[in-house]
Coordinates of C-alpha atoms and ligand atoms in Angstrom, one line a residue:
S1 CA -17.8 28.6 62.3
Q2 CA -15.2 26.5 64.0
A3 CA -17.1 23.8 65.9
A4 CA -16.2 24.3 69.5
A5 CA -13.5 21.8 70.0
T6 CA -14.1 19.7 73.1
P7 CA -11.1 20.4 75.3
V8 CA -8.8 17.4 75.7
P9 CA -8.4 16.9 79.4
T10 CA -4.8 17.7 80.3
P11 CA -3.4 14.9 82.6
T12 CA -3.1 16.4 86.0
S13 CA 0.6 16.9 86.7
T14 CA 0.6 15.0 90.0
H15 CA -1.0 12.0 88.4
S16 CA 1.5 11.8 85.5
S17 CA 4.5 12.4 87.8
N18 CA 3.3 9.8 90.3
Q19 CA 2.6 7.6 87.3
S20 CA 6.1 8.0 86.0
F21 CA 7.5 7.9 89.6
R22 CA 5.8 4.6 90.3
H23 CA 7.2 2.9 87.2
A24 CA 10.7 4.4 87.5
K25 CA 13.0 1.3 87.6
R26 CA 14.8 1.3 90.9
T27 CA 18.5 1.2 91.2
A28 CA 20.9 0.5 94.1
K29 CA 21.1 4.3 94.5
D30 CA 17.4 4.3 95.7
Y31 CA 18.4 2.4 98.9
I32 CA 20.6 2.8 101.9
F33 CA 22.3 -0.6 102.4
G34 CA 22.6 -1.7 106.1
K35 CA 23.9 -4.7 107.8
M36 CA 24.3 -8.1 106.1
I37 CA 21.5 -10.2 107.5
G38 CA 21.8 -13.5 105.6
D39 CA 24.5 -15.2 103.7
G40 CA 23.6 -17.8 101.1
C41 CA 26.0 -19.9 99.2
Y42 CA 25.9 -17.6 96.1
S43 CA 24.1 -14.6 97.4
T44 CA 24.1 -12.1 100.3
V45 CA 21.1 -10.6 101.9
F46 CA 21.3 -7.0 103.2
L47 CA 18.9 -5.0 105.3
A48 CA 18.2 -1.9 103.2
K49 CA 16.0 1.3 103.4
D50 CA 14.2 2.8 100.5
I51 CA 15.3 6.5 100.5
H52 CA 12.0 7.7 99.0
T53 CA 9.7 5.8 101.4
G54 CA 11.9 5.1 104.4
K55 CA 10.6 1.5 104.2
E56 CA 12.9 -1.4 105.2
Y57 CA 13.5 -4.2 102.8
A58 CA 15.8 -7.2 102.5
I59 CA 17.9 -7.0 99.3
K60 CA 19.4 -10.2 98.0
V61 CA 22.5 -9.4 96.0
C62 CA 24.1 -11.9 93.6
E63 CA 27.4 -11.5 91.8
K64 CA 26.7 -12.2 88.1
S65 CA 30.2 -13.5 87.4
F66 CA 30.0 -16.0 90.3
I67 CA 26.6 -17.3 89.2
I68 CA 27.8 -17.8 85.7
R69 CA 31.0 -19.5 86.8
Q70 CA 29.1 -21.7 89.2
Q71 CA 26.5 -22.5 86.5
K72 CA 23.7 -21.3 88.8
V73 CA 21.9 -19.2 86.2
Q74 CA 19.0 -21.7 86.2
Y75 CA 18.7 -21.6 90.0
I76 CA 18.4 -17.8 89.9
K77 CA 15.8 -17.9 87.2
R78 CA 13.8 -20.6 89.0
E79 CA 14.0 -18.6 92.3
K80 CA 12.7 -15.5 90.5
D81 CA 9.9 -17.5 88.9
A82 CA 8.9 -19.0 92.2
L83 CA 9.0 -15.7 94.0
N84 CA 6.9 -14.1 91.3
L85 CA 4.4 -17.0 91.5
L86 CA 4.2 -16.6 95.3
S87 CA 4.3 -12.8 95.5
N88 CA 0.5 -12.6 95.3
V89 CA 0.0 -15.1 98.1
P90 CA -0.7 -12.8 101.1
H91 CA 0.8 -14.9 103.8
G92 CA 3.6 -17.4 104.4
F93 CA 6.3 -16.2 102.0
V94 CA 8.8 -13.4 101.6
K95 CA 7.4 -11.1 98.9
L96 CA 9.5 -10.0 95.8
Y97 CA 8.9 -6.3 95.3
C98 CA 11.2 -5.6 92.4
T99 CA 14.5 -6.6 90.8
F100 CA 17.2 -4.6 89.0
Q101 CA 20.8 -5.1 88.0
D102 CA 24.0 -3.2 87.4
E103 CA 27.2 -4.2 85.6
E104 CA 28.3 -6.8 88.2
R105 CA 25.3 -7.7 90.3
L106 CA 21.6 -8.8 90.4
Y107 CA 19.4 -7.3 93.1
F108 CA 16.1 -8.8 94.5
V109 CA 14.1 -6.4 96.7
L110 CA 12.2 -8.5 99.2
S111 CA 10.2 -8.2 102.4
Y112 CA 12.3 -7.9 105.5
A113 CA 11.6 -10.7 108.1
K114 CA 12.3 -8.6 111.2
N115 CA 12.4 -11.6 113.6
S116 CA 14.9 -13.6 111.7
E117 CA 15.2 -17.3 111.4
L118 CA 13.0 -19.9 113.1
L119 CA 16.2 -21.8 113.9
K120 CA 17.5 -18.9 116.0
R121 CA 14.3 -18.9 118.0
I122 CA 14.4 -22.6 118.6
N123 CA 18.1 -22.4 119.7
E124 CA 17.4 -19.4 122.0
V125 CA 14.9 -21.3 124.0
G126 CA 16.1 -24.9 123.5
S127 CA 12.7 -26.2 122.2
F128 CA 9.2 -24.9 121.8
E129 CA 6.2 -25.6 124.0
I130 CA 3.7 -27.8 122.2
N131 CA 1.2 -25.0 121.4
V132 CA 4.0 -22.9 119.9
A133 CA 5.3 -25.9 117.8
K134 CA 1.6 -26.6 116.8
F135 CA 1.1 -23.0 115.7
Y136 CA 4.2 -22.8 113.5
A137 CA 3.7 -26.3 112.1
A138 CA 0.2 -25.2 111.1
E139 CA 1.4 -22.0 109.3
L140 CA 4.1 -24.0 107.6
L141 CA 1.5 -26.5 106.4
L142 CA -0.7 -23.7 105.0
A143 CA 2.4 -22.3 103.2
L144 CA 3.2 -25.7 101.8
E145 CA -0.4 -26.0 100.5
K146 CA -0.1 -22.7 98.7
M147 CA 3.3 -23.5 97.3
H148 CA 2.3 -27.0 96.1
A149 CA -0.9 -25.7 94.6
K150 CA 1.3 -23.6 92.3
R151 CA 3.3 -26.7 91.4
I152 CA 6.4 -25.5 93.4
I153 CA 8.4 -28.0 95.4
H154 CA 10.8 -26.2 97.8
R155 CA 13.2 -29.2 98.2
D156 CA 15.4 -27.6 100.9
L157 CA 13.0 -26.6 103.7
K158 CA 14.8 -26.2 107.0
P159 CA 14.5 -23.9 110.1
E160 CA 17.3 -21.7 108.6
N161 CA 15.1 -20.6 105.7
I162 CA 11.9 -20.3 107.6
L163 CA 11.7 -16.7 108.8
L164 CA 9.5 -14.8 111.2
D165 CA 8.1 -11.3 110.3
E166 CA 7.6 -8.4 112.6
N167 CA 4.4 -10.0 113.9
M168 CA 6.1 -13.3 114.4
H169 CA 4.2 -14.9 111.6
L170 CA 6.0 -17.5 109.4
K171 CA 7.6 -16.7 106.0
I172 CA 9.4 -19.2 103.8
A173 CA 12.5 -17.8 102.2
D174 CA 15.3 -19.0 99.8
F175 CA 13.8 -20.5 96.7
G176 CA 17.1 -21.2 95.0
T177 CA 16.5 -24.9 95.2
V178 CA 12.9 -25.1 94.0
K179 CA 11.5 -27.4 91.3
I180 CA 8.5 -25.9 89.4
L181 CA 6.7 -28.9 87.9
N182 CA 5.3 -28.7 84.4
N183 CA 7.1 -25.4 84.1
N184 CA 7.3 -25.8 80.3
N185 CA 4.8 -23.0 80.2
I186 CA 2.4 -25.3 78.3
A187 CA -0.9 -24.9 80.1
S188 CA -1.3 -28.6 80.8
D189 CA -4.7 -28.8 82.4
V190 CA -4.3 -32.5 82.9
P191 CA -1.5 -32.9 85.4
I192 CA 1.1 -35.4 84.3
P193 CA 1.3 -38.2 86.9
E194 CA 4.5 -37.8 88.9
D195 CA 6.2 -41.0 87.7
E196 CA 5.8 -39.9 84.1
Q197 CA 7.1 -36.4 85.0
N198 CA 10.3 -38.0 85.9
S199 CA 10.7 -39.5 82.4
S200 CA 13.7 -41.6 81.6
N201 CA 15.6 -38.7 80.1
D202 CA 15.3 -36.9 83.5
R203 CA 16.8 -39.9 85.2
S204 CA 19.8 -39.7 82.9
R205 CA 20.0 -36.0 83.6
K206 CA 22.7 -35.2 86.2
V207 CA 21.1 -33.9 89.3
S208 CA 23.3 -31.1 90.7
F209 CA 21.3 -30.5 93.8
V210 CA 20.6 -32.3 97.0
G211 CA 19.1 -30.4 100.1
T212 CA 20.7 -29.9 103.4
A213 CA 21.7 -33.2 104.9
Q214 CA 19.5 -33.3 108.0
Y215 CA 16.3 -32.5 106.1
V216 CA 16.8 -34.2 102.8
S217 CA 14.3 -36.9 101.9
P218 CA 15.3 -40.4 100.8
E219 CA 13.9 -40.0 97.3
L220 CA 15.9 -36.8 96.8
L221 CA 19.0 -38.7 98.0
Q222 CA 18.5 -41.8 95.9
H223 CA 16.3 -41.7 92.9
R224 CA 16.1 -38.0 92.3
V225 CA 12.3 -38.1 92.2
D226 CA 10.7 -34.7 92.3
T227 CA 7.7 -35.0 94.5
Y228 CA 5.7 -32.6 96.8
A229 CA 6.0 -35.3 99.5
S230 CA 9.7 -34.3 99.9
D231 CA 8.5 -31.1 101.6
L232 CA 6.2 -33.2 103.8
W233 CA 9.3 -35.2 104.9
A234 CA 11.0 -31.9 105.8
L235 CA 7.8 -30.8 107.7
G236 CA 8.1 -34.0 109.8
C237 CA 11.7 -33.2 110.6
I238 CA 10.9 -29.6 111.5
I239 CA 8.0 -30.5 113.8
Y240 CA 10.4 -33.0 115.5
Q241 CA 13.0 -30.3 115.9
M242 CA 10.7 -27.6 117.2
I243 CA 9.6 -30.0 120.0
S244 CA 12.9 -31.7 120.8
G245 CA 15.3 -29.0 119.9
L246 CA 17.3 -31.0 117.4
P247 CA 16.6 -32.5 114.0
P248 CA 15.8 -36.3 114.0
F249 CA 18.7 -37.3 111.8
R250 CA 22.1 -36.1 112.8
G251 CA 25.6 -37.5 112.2
P252 CA 29.2 -36.3 112.5
T253 CA 29.3 -36.1 108.7
D254 CA 26.6 -35.6 106.0
F255 CA 27.4 -39.1 104.7
L256 CA 26.6 -40.6 108.1
T257 CA 23.4 -38.5 108.3
F258 CA 22.4 -39.8 104.9
Q259 CA 22.9 -43.4 106.1
K260 CA 20.6 -42.7 109.1
I261 CA 17.9 -41.3 106.9
L262 CA 18.0 -44.2 104.5
K263 CA 17.7 -46.6 107.5
L264 CA 15.1 -44.4 109.2
D265 CA 17.5 -44.5 112.2
Y266 CA 16.1 -41.9 114.7
E267 CA 14.3 -42.1 118.0
F268 CA 12.0 -39.8 120.1
P269 CA 13.3 -38.3 123.3
E270 CA 11.5 -39.1 126.6
G271 CA 8.4 -37.0 127.0
F272 CA 7.9 -36.3 123.3
P273 CA 4.1 -35.8 123.2
A274 CA 2.1 -38.7 121.8
D275 CA 0.1 -36.8 119.1
A276 CA 3.3 -35.1 117.8
K277 CA 5.1 -38.4 117.7
D278 CA 2.3 -40.0 115.8
L279 CA 2.2 -37.3 113.2
V280 CA 6.0 -37.2 112.8
E281 CA 6.0 -41.0 112.3
K282 CA 3.4 -40.6 109.5
L283 CA 5.5 -37.9 107.7
I284 CA 9.0 -39.4 108.1
V285 CA 8.2 -42.4 106.0
L286 CA 10.7 -43.8 103.5
D287 CA 8.1 -44.4 100.7
H288 CA 7.1 -40.9 99.7
N289 CA 3.7 -42.2 98.4
K290 CA 2.9 -43.4 101.9
R291 CA 3.5 -40.2 103.7
L292 CA 0.4 -38.6 105.4
G293 CA -1.0 -36.1 102.8
A294 CA 0.8 -37.6 99.8
S295 CA -2.4 -38.6 98.1
D296 CA -4.5 -35.5 99.3
Q297 CA -6.0 -33.5 96.4
G298 CA -7.6 -30.2 96.0
G299 CA -4.9 -27.9 97.3
T300 CA -5.3 -28.7 101.0
Y301 CA -3.6 -31.4 103.1
E302 CA -6.9 -32.4 104.7
S303 CA -5.4 -35.6 106.2
I304 CA -2.7 -33.7 107.9
R305 CA -5.0 -30.8 109.0
N306 CA -7.3 -33.4 110.6
H307 CA -4.5 -35.1 112.5
P308 CA -5.1 -34.8 116.4
F309 CA -1.8 -32.9 116.7
F310 CA -3.5 -29.9 115.1
E311 CA -6.4 -30.1 117.5
G312 CA -7.7 -26.5 118.1
I313 CA -6.0 -24.8 115.2
D314 CA -8.3 -22.2 113.5
W315 CA -7.1 -22.8 109.9
E316 CA -9.1 -19.9 108.4
N317 CA -7.9 -17.2 110.8
I318 CA -4.4 -18.3 111.9
W319 CA -2.6 -15.6 109.9
E320 CA -4.7 -12.9 111.6
Q321 CA -4.1 -14.3 115.1
T322 CA -1.4 -13.2 117.5
P323 CA 1.2 -16.1 117.6
P324 CA 1.7 -17.7 121.0
K325 CA 4.7 -16.3 122.9
I326 CA 7.9 -18.3 122.4
S327 CA 9.0 -18.6 126.1
P328 CA 12.0 -20.5 127.4
Y329 CA 11.1 -24.1 128.0
L330 CA 11.0 -24.5 131.7
Ligands
MP6_1 C1 17.4 -17.9 104.0 C2 18.3 -16.7 103.8 N1 18.3 -15.9 105.0 C3 17.6 -14.8 105.0 N2 16.8 -14.5 104.0 C4 16.0 -13.4 103.9 C5 15.8 -12.6 105.1 C6 16.6 -12.9 106.2 C7 16.5 -12.1 107.4 C8 17.3 -12.4 108.5 C9 17.3 -11.5 109.7 C10 16.3 -10.6 110.0 N3 16.7 -10.0 111.1 N4 17.9 -10.5 111.5 C11 18.3 -11.4 110.6 C12 18.1 -13.5 108.5 C13 18.2 -14.3 107.4 C14 17.5 -14.0 106.2 C15 14.8 -11.5 105.0 O1 14.6 -10.7 105.9 N5 14.1 -11.4 103.8 C16 14.3 -12.2 102.7 C17 15.2 -13.2 102.7 C18 15.5 -14.1 101.7 C19 14.8 -13.9 100.4 C20 15.3 -14.9 99.4 C21 14.2 -15.7 98.9 C22 15.0 -14.7 98.0 C23 19.7 -17.1 103.3 C24 20.4 -17.9 104.5 C25 19.6 -17.9 102.1 C26 20.5 -15.9 103.1

Protein backbone atom coordinates (compact mmCIF):
# COMPACT_ATOMS: atom_id res chain seq x y z
CA SER A 1 0.00 0.00 0.00
CA GLN A 2 1.06 3.54 -0.57
CA ALA A 3 3.09 4.58 2.51
CA ALA A 4 1.22 7.44 4.01
CA ALA A 5 3.09 10.38 2.64
CA THR A 6 3.96 12.82 5.38
CA PRO A 7 2.18 16.01 4.42
CA VAL A 8 4.61 18.72 3.38
CA PRO A 9 3.66 21.79 5.44
CA THR A 10 2.30 24.43 3.09
CA PRO A 11 3.84 27.79 3.95
CA THR A 12 1.20 29.94 5.62
CA SER A 13 0.12 32.55 3.12
CA THR A 14 0.66 35.46 5.55
CA HIS A 15 4.23 34.35 6.24
CA SER A 16 5.17 34.02 2.59
CA SER A 17 3.47 37.28 1.60
CA ASN A 18 5.14 39.12 4.53
CA GLN A 19 8.35 37.38 3.54
CA SER A 20 8.09 38.63 -0.02
CA PHE A 21 6.75 42.04 1.15
CA ARG A 22 9.68 42.53 3.51
CA HIS A 23 12.24 41.90 0.78
CA ALA A 24 10.44 43.80 -1.96
CA LYS A 25 12.97 46.38 -3.16
CA ARG A 26 11.61 49.84 -2.43
CA THR A 27 11.28 52.45 -5.14
CA ALA A 28 10.60 56.17 -4.96
CA LYS A 29 6.92 55.32 -5.47
CA ASP A 30 6.85 53.81 -1.96
CA TYR A 31 7.38 57.26 -0.42
CA ILE A 32 5.64 60.60 -0.32
CA PHE A 33 8.41 63.20 -0.65
CA GLY A 34 8.03 66.29 1.51
CA LYS A 35 10.13 69.39 2.12
CA MET A 36 13.82 69.60 1.35
CA ILE A 37 15.56 69.44 4.72
CA GLY A 38 19.23 69.47 3.81
CA ASP A 39 21.25 70.51 0.84
CA GLY A 40 24.72 69.02 0.44
CA CYS A 41 27.13 69.91 -2.32
CA TYR A 42 26.13 66.96 -4.50
CA SER A 43 23.02 65.65 -2.81
CA THR A 44 19.71 66.84 -1.48
CA VAL A 45 17.97 65.43 1.59
CA PHE A 46 14.17 65.34 1.64
CA LEU A 47 11.74 64.54 4.41
CA ALA A 48 9.70 61.56 3.17
CA LYS A 49 6.92 59.29 4.42
CA ASP A 50 6.76 55.55 3.70
CA ILE A 51 3.26 55.01 2.25
CA HIS A 52 3.04 51.46 3.70
CA THR A 53 4.07 52.25 7.27
CA GLY A 54 3.48 55.98 7.57
CA LYS A 55 6.98 56.28 9.05
CA GLU A 56 9.03 59.40 8.36
CA TYR A 57 12.52 59.10 6.86
CA ALA A 58 15.16 61.37 5.42
CA ILE A 59 15.89 60.41 1.82
CA LYS A 60 19.20 61.58 0.39
CA VAL A 61 18.92 61.91 -3.38
CA CYS A 62 21.97 62.11 -5.66
CA GLU A 63 21.90 62.85 -9.40
CA LYS A 64 23.97 60.12 -11.08
CA SER A 65 25.09 62.31 -13.98
CA PHE A 66 26.33 65.00 -11.58
CA ILE A 67 28.26 62.53 -9.43
CA ILE A 68 29.96 61.06 -12.49
CA ARG A 69 30.72 64.48 -13.95
CA GLN A 70 32.13 65.67 -10.59
CA GLN A 71 34.06 62.40 -10.18
CA LYS A 72 32.41 61.81 -6.80
CA VAL A 73 31.61 58.14 -7.37
CA GLN A 74 34.26 57.11 -4.82
CA TYR A 75 32.76 59.47 -2.19
CA ILE A 76 29.30 57.98 -2.65
CA LYS A 77 30.66 54.44 -2.35
CA ARG A 78 32.64 55.35 0.80
CA GLU A 79 29.59 57.04 2.30
CA LYS A 80 27.47 53.94 1.70
CA ASP A 81 30.22 51.69 3.15
CA ALA A 82 30.53 53.92 6.24
CA LEU A 83 26.76 54.09 6.73
CA ASN A 84 26.52 50.29 6.41
CA LEU A 85 29.36 49.78 8.90
CA LEU A 86 27.64 52.16 11.35
CA SER A 87 24.02 51.09 10.82
CA ASN A 88 24.26 48.41 13.49
CA VAL A 89 25.59 50.91 16.04
CA PRO A 90 22.46 51.74 18.10
CA HIS A 91 23.28 55.37 18.95
CA GLY A 92 25.10 58.38 17.59
CA PHE A 93 24.61 58.02 13.83
CA VAL A 94 21.88 58.36 11.25
CA LYS A 95 20.88 54.84 10.21
CA LEU A 96 20.80 53.69 6.57
CA TYR A 97 17.62 51.63 6.04
CA CYS A 98 17.80 50.92 2.35
CA THR A 99 19.02 52.24 -0.99
CA PHE A 100 17.53 52.09 -4.48
CA GLN A 101 17.96 53.88 -7.79
CA ASP A 102 16.16 54.83 -10.96
CA GLU A 103 17.45 56.00 -14.33
CA GLU A 104 18.74 59.35 -13.09
CA ARG A 105 19.13 59.15 -9.33
CA LEU A 106 20.46 57.24 -6.31
CA TYR A 107 18.30 57.18 -3.16
CA PHE A 108 19.48 56.58 0.44
CA VAL A 109 16.65 56.04 2.98
CA LEU A 110 17.91 57.22 6.36
CA SER A 111 16.69 58.06 9.84
CA TYR A 112 15.05 61.47 10.08
CA ALA A 113 16.72 63.72 12.66
CA LYS A 114 13.60 65.60 13.73
CA ASN A 115 15.45 68.28 15.69
CA SER A 116 17.74 69.30 12.87
CA GLU A 117 21.32 70.56 13.13
CA LEU A 118 23.28 71.23 16.33
CA LEU A 119 24.46 74.45 14.66
CA LYS A 120 20.88 75.76 14.50
CA ARG A 121 20.41 75.07 18.21
CA ILE A 122 23.63 76.88 19.11
CA ASN A 123 22.72 79.89 16.95
CA GLU A 124 19.18 80.02 18.37
CA VAL A 125 20.42 80.45 21.95
CA GLY A 126 23.80 82.06 21.28
CA SER A 127 25.76 79.48 23.22
CA PHE A 128 25.14 76.48 25.46
CA GLU A 129 25.23 76.35 29.24
CA ILE A 130 28.19 74.27 30.41
CA ASN A 131 26.07 71.19 31.32
CA VAL A 132 24.45 71.19 27.85
CA ALA A 133 27.84 71.55 26.14
CA LYS A 134 29.24 68.77 28.36
CA PHE A 135 26.34 66.42 27.52
CA TYR A 136 26.67 66.82 23.74
CA ALA A 137 30.47 66.75 23.86
CA ALA A 138 30.16 63.41 25.70
CA GLU A 139 27.72 61.94 23.14
CA LEU A 140 29.98 63.18 20.34
CA LEU A 141 33.00 61.53 21.99
CA LEU A 142 31.13 58.20 22.32
CA ALA A 143 30.12 58.40 18.64
CA LEU A 144 33.76 59.10 17.67
CA GLU A 145 34.87 56.05 19.69
CA LYS A 146 32.43 53.83 17.76
CA MET A 147 33.37 55.34 14.40
CA HIS A 148 37.13 55.11 15.00
CA ALA A 149 36.80 51.54 16.34
CA LYS A 150 35.42 50.68 12.87
CA ARG A 151 38.45 52.41 11.28
CA ILE A 152 36.34 55.27 9.95
CA ILE A 153 37.71 58.84 10.07
CA HIS A 154 34.96 61.41 9.44
CA ARG A 155 37.33 64.27 8.38
CA ASP A 156 34.60 66.93 8.17
CA LEU A 157 32.91 67.02 11.58
CA LYS A 158 31.12 70.32 12.18
CA PRO A 159 27.94 71.49 13.90
CA GLU A 160 26.11 71.50 10.52
CA ASN A 161 26.43 67.74 10.18
CA ILE A 162 25.81 66.87 13.80
CA LEU A 163 22.05 66.36 14.06
CA LEU A 164 19.56 65.94 16.91
CA ASP A 165 16.87 63.24 16.87
CA GLU A 166 13.31 63.49 18.21
CA ASN A 167 14.62 62.88 21.76
CA MET A 168 17.34 65.50 21.30
CA HIS A 169 20.11 62.84 21.23
CA LEU A 170 23.06 63.41 18.90
CA LYS A 171 23.43 61.80 15.46
CA ILE A 172 26.41 62.29 13.17
CA ALA A 173 25.43 62.64 9.51
CA ASP A 174 27.09 63.22 6.15
CA PHE A 175 29.75 60.59 5.56
CA GLY A 176 30.69 61.76 2.10
CA THR A 177 34.14 62.80 3.29
CA VAL A 178 35.11 59.77 5.36
CA LYS A 179 38.30 57.79 5.09
CA ILE A 180 37.98 54.10 5.91
CA LEU A 181 41.46 52.86 6.89
CA ASN A 182 42.66 49.45 5.70
CA ASN A 183 39.59 49.32 3.55
CA ASN A 184 41.35 46.99 1.16
CA ASN A 185 39.04 44.31 2.52
CA ILE A 186 42.03 42.24 3.57
CA ALA A 187 41.37 41.26 7.16
CA SER A 188 44.58 42.73 8.49
CA ASP A 189 44.52 41.76 12.14
CA VAL A 190 47.75 43.63 12.72
CA PRO A 191 46.84 47.30 12.23
CA ILE A 192 49.39 48.99 10.00
CA PRO A 193 51.02 51.89 11.92
CA GLU A 194 49.55 55.18 10.66
CA ASP A 195 52.74 56.53 9.15
CA GLU A 196 53.08 53.37 7.00
CA GLN A 197 49.44 53.65 5.98
CA ASN A 198 50.27 56.91 4.33
CA SER A 199 52.88 55.24 2.16
CA SER A 200 54.83 57.34 -0.27
CA ASN A 201 52.46 56.56 -3.16
CA ASP A 202 49.63 58.08 -1.07
CA ARG A 203 51.63 61.27 -0.71
CA SER A 204 52.02 61.49 -4.47
CA ARG A 205 48.25 60.84 -4.80
CA LYS A 206 46.38 64.09 -5.39
CA VAL A 207 44.13 64.79 -2.42
CA SER A 208 40.89 66.18 -3.72
CA PHE A 209 39.39 66.78 -0.32
CA VAL A 210 39.86 69.21 2.53
CA GLY A 211 37.22 69.72 5.24
CA THR A 212 35.33 72.86 6.09
CA ALA A 213 37.77 75.68 6.74
CA GLN A 214 36.86 76.46 10.38
CA TYR A 215 37.18 72.83 11.53
CA VAL A 216 39.90 71.38 9.31
CA SER A 217 42.99 70.10 11.16
CA PRO A 218 46.53 71.25 10.28
CA GLU A 219 47.57 67.76 9.10
CA LEU A 220 44.63 67.57 6.69
CA LEU A 221 45.60 71.01 5.42
CA GLN A 222 49.30 70.37 5.03
CA HIS A 223 50.55 66.83 4.82
CA ARG A 224 47.35 65.00 3.92
CA VAL A 225 47.85 62.57 6.80
CA ASP A 226 44.80 60.40 7.50
CA THR A 227 44.54 60.13 11.26
CA TYR A 228 41.72 59.62 13.75
CA ALA A 229 43.17 62.61 15.64
CA SER A 230 41.80 64.94 12.94
CA ASP A 231 38.34 64.23 14.37
CA LEU A 232 39.70 65.02 17.88
CA TRP A 233 40.83 68.45 16.61
CA ALA A 234 37.26 69.01 15.32
CA LEU A 235 35.88 67.86 18.70
CA GLY A 236 37.97 70.59 20.35
CA CYS A 237 36.65 73.20 17.90
CA ILE A 238 33.03 72.07 18.47
CA ILE A 239 33.36 72.16 22.29
CA TYR A 240 34.80 75.68 22.00
CA GLN A 241 31.90 76.71 19.74
CA MET A 242 29.13 75.21 21.93
CA ILE A 243 30.42 77.23 24.89
CA SER A 244 31.41 80.49 23.17
CA GLY A 245 28.93 80.49 20.26
CA LEU A 246 31.58 80.75 17.54
CA PRO A 247 34.30 78.42 16.20
CA PRO A 248 37.85 79.19 17.45
CA PHE A 249 39.34 79.91 13.98
CA ARG A 250 37.48 82.40 11.86
CA GLY A 251 38.67 84.61 9.06
CA PRO A 252 37.09 86.70 6.30
CA THR A 253 38.30 84.09 3.79
CA ASP A 254 39.10 80.37 4.04
CA PHE A 255 42.73 81.13 3.28
CA LEU A 256 42.98 83.50 6.26
CA THR A 257 41.20 80.94 8.44
CA PHE A 258 43.74 78.32 7.35
CA GLN A 259 46.57 80.70 8.30
CA LYS A 260 45.11 81.13 11.78
CA ILE A 261 44.85 77.35 12.18
CA LEU A 262 48.47 76.76 11.19
CA LYS A 263 49.59 79.47 13.62
CA LEU A 264 47.18 78.25 16.31
CA ASP A 265 45.90 81.82 16.37
CA TYR A 266 42.79 81.79 18.59
CA GLU A 267 41.86 82.95 22.06
CA PHE A 268 39.22 82.21 24.71
CA PRO A 269 36.55 84.79 25.51
CA GLU A 270 36.24 86.16 29.04
CA GLY A 271 34.48 83.73 31.38
CA PHE A 272 35.25 80.61 29.34
CA PRO A 273 35.14 77.86 32.05
CA ALA A 274 38.60 76.68 33.13
CA ASP A 275 37.98 72.90 32.70
CA ALA A 276 36.58 73.43 29.21
CA LYS A 277 39.51 75.69 28.31
CA ASP A 278 41.99 73.08 29.51
CA LEU A 279 40.36 70.31 27.46
CA VAL A 280 40.10 72.46 24.31
CA GLU A 281 43.80 73.40 24.68
CA LYS A 282 44.66 69.67 24.85
CA LEU A 283 42.67 68.86 21.68
CA ILE A 284 43.53 71.86 19.53
CA VAL A 285 47.22 70.92 19.29
CA LEU A 286 49.14 71.26 16.01
CA ASP A 287 50.99 67.94 16.35
CA HIS A 288 48.22 65.34 15.93
CA ASN A 289 50.22 62.77 17.92
CA LYS A 290 50.15 65.05 20.95
CA ARG A 291 46.39 65.60 21.09
CA LEU A 292 44.63 64.21 24.17
CA GLY A 293 43.41 60.71 23.26
CA ALA A 294 45.71 60.35 20.24
CA SER A 295 47.54 57.41 21.85
CA ASP A 296 44.54 55.84 23.59
CA GLN A 297 43.88 52.22 22.60
CA GLY A 298 41.09 49.72 23.05
CA GLY A 299 38.26 51.60 21.39
CA THR A 300 37.67 54.19 24.12
CA TYR A 301 39.22 57.62 24.61
CA GLU A 302 39.90 57.03 28.33
CA SER A 303 42.16 60.05 28.70
CA ILE A 304 39.45 62.31 27.29
CA ARG A 305 36.63 60.65 29.26
CA ASN A 306 38.66 61.15 32.44
CA HIS A 307 39.26 64.85 31.82
CA PRO A 308 37.68 67.02 34.61
CA PHE A 309 35.47 68.74 31.99
CA PHE A 310 33.42 65.51 31.80
CA GLU A 311 32.98 65.31 35.59
CA GLY A 312 29.56 63.75 36.31
CA ILE A 313 28.90 62.19 32.87
CA ASP A 314 27.39 58.70 33.15
CA TRP A 315 29.11 57.17 30.11
CA GLU A 316 27.19 53.87 30.25
CA ASN A 317 23.69 55.38 30.36
CA ILE A 318 23.91 58.73 28.62
CA TRP A 319 21.99 57.57 25.50
CA GLU A 320 19.06 56.51 27.74
CA GLN A 321 19.06 59.76 29.72
CA THR A 322 16.92 62.80 28.96
CA PRO A 323 19.25 65.45 27.51
CA PRO A 324 19.45 68.73 29.46
CA LYS A 325 17.18 71.50 28.13
CA ILE A 326 18.87 73.87 25.71
CA SER A 327 17.76 77.16 27.24
CA PRO A 328 18.70 80.65 26.05
CA TYR A 329 21.92 81.71 27.77
CA LEU A 330 20.93 84.37 30.25
C1 LIG B 1 24.29 67.10 6.94
C2 LIG B 1 23.21 67.07 5.89
N1 LIG B 1 21.99 67.65 6.47
C3 LIG B 1 21.06 66.82 6.94
N2 LIG B 1 21.25 65.51 6.76
C4 LIG B 1 20.35 64.60 7.24
C5 LIG B 1 19.19 64.98 7.92
C6 LIG B 1 18.94 66.39 8.11
C7 LIG B 1 17.79 66.88 8.73
C8 LIG B 1 17.59 68.25 8.88
C9 LIG B 1 16.37 68.73 9.48
C10 LIG B 1 15.48 68.02 10.25
N3 LIG B 1 14.45 68.85 10.57
N4 LIG B 1 14.68 70.03 10.01
C11 LIG B 1 15.83 69.98 9.33
C12 LIG B 1 18.57 69.16 8.43
C13 LIG B 1 19.71 68.69 7.79
C14 LIG B 1 19.91 67.32 7.62
C15 LIG B 1 18.32 63.90 8.43
O1 LIG B 1 17.25 64.12 9.05
N5 LIG B 1 18.67 62.61 8.23
C16 LIG B 1 19.79 62.23 7.55
C17 LIG B 1 20.66 63.22 7.02
C18 LIG B 1 21.81 62.94 6.31
C19 LIG B 1 22.18 61.56 6.01
C20 LIG B 1 23.45 61.55 5.17
C21 LIG B 1 24.48 60.73 5.78
C22 LIG B 1 23.77 60.31 4.50
C23 LIG B 1 23.62 67.80 4.63
C24 LIG B 1 23.84 69.27 4.95
C25 LIG B 1 24.84 67.16 4.07
C26 LIG B 1 22.48 67.69 3.64
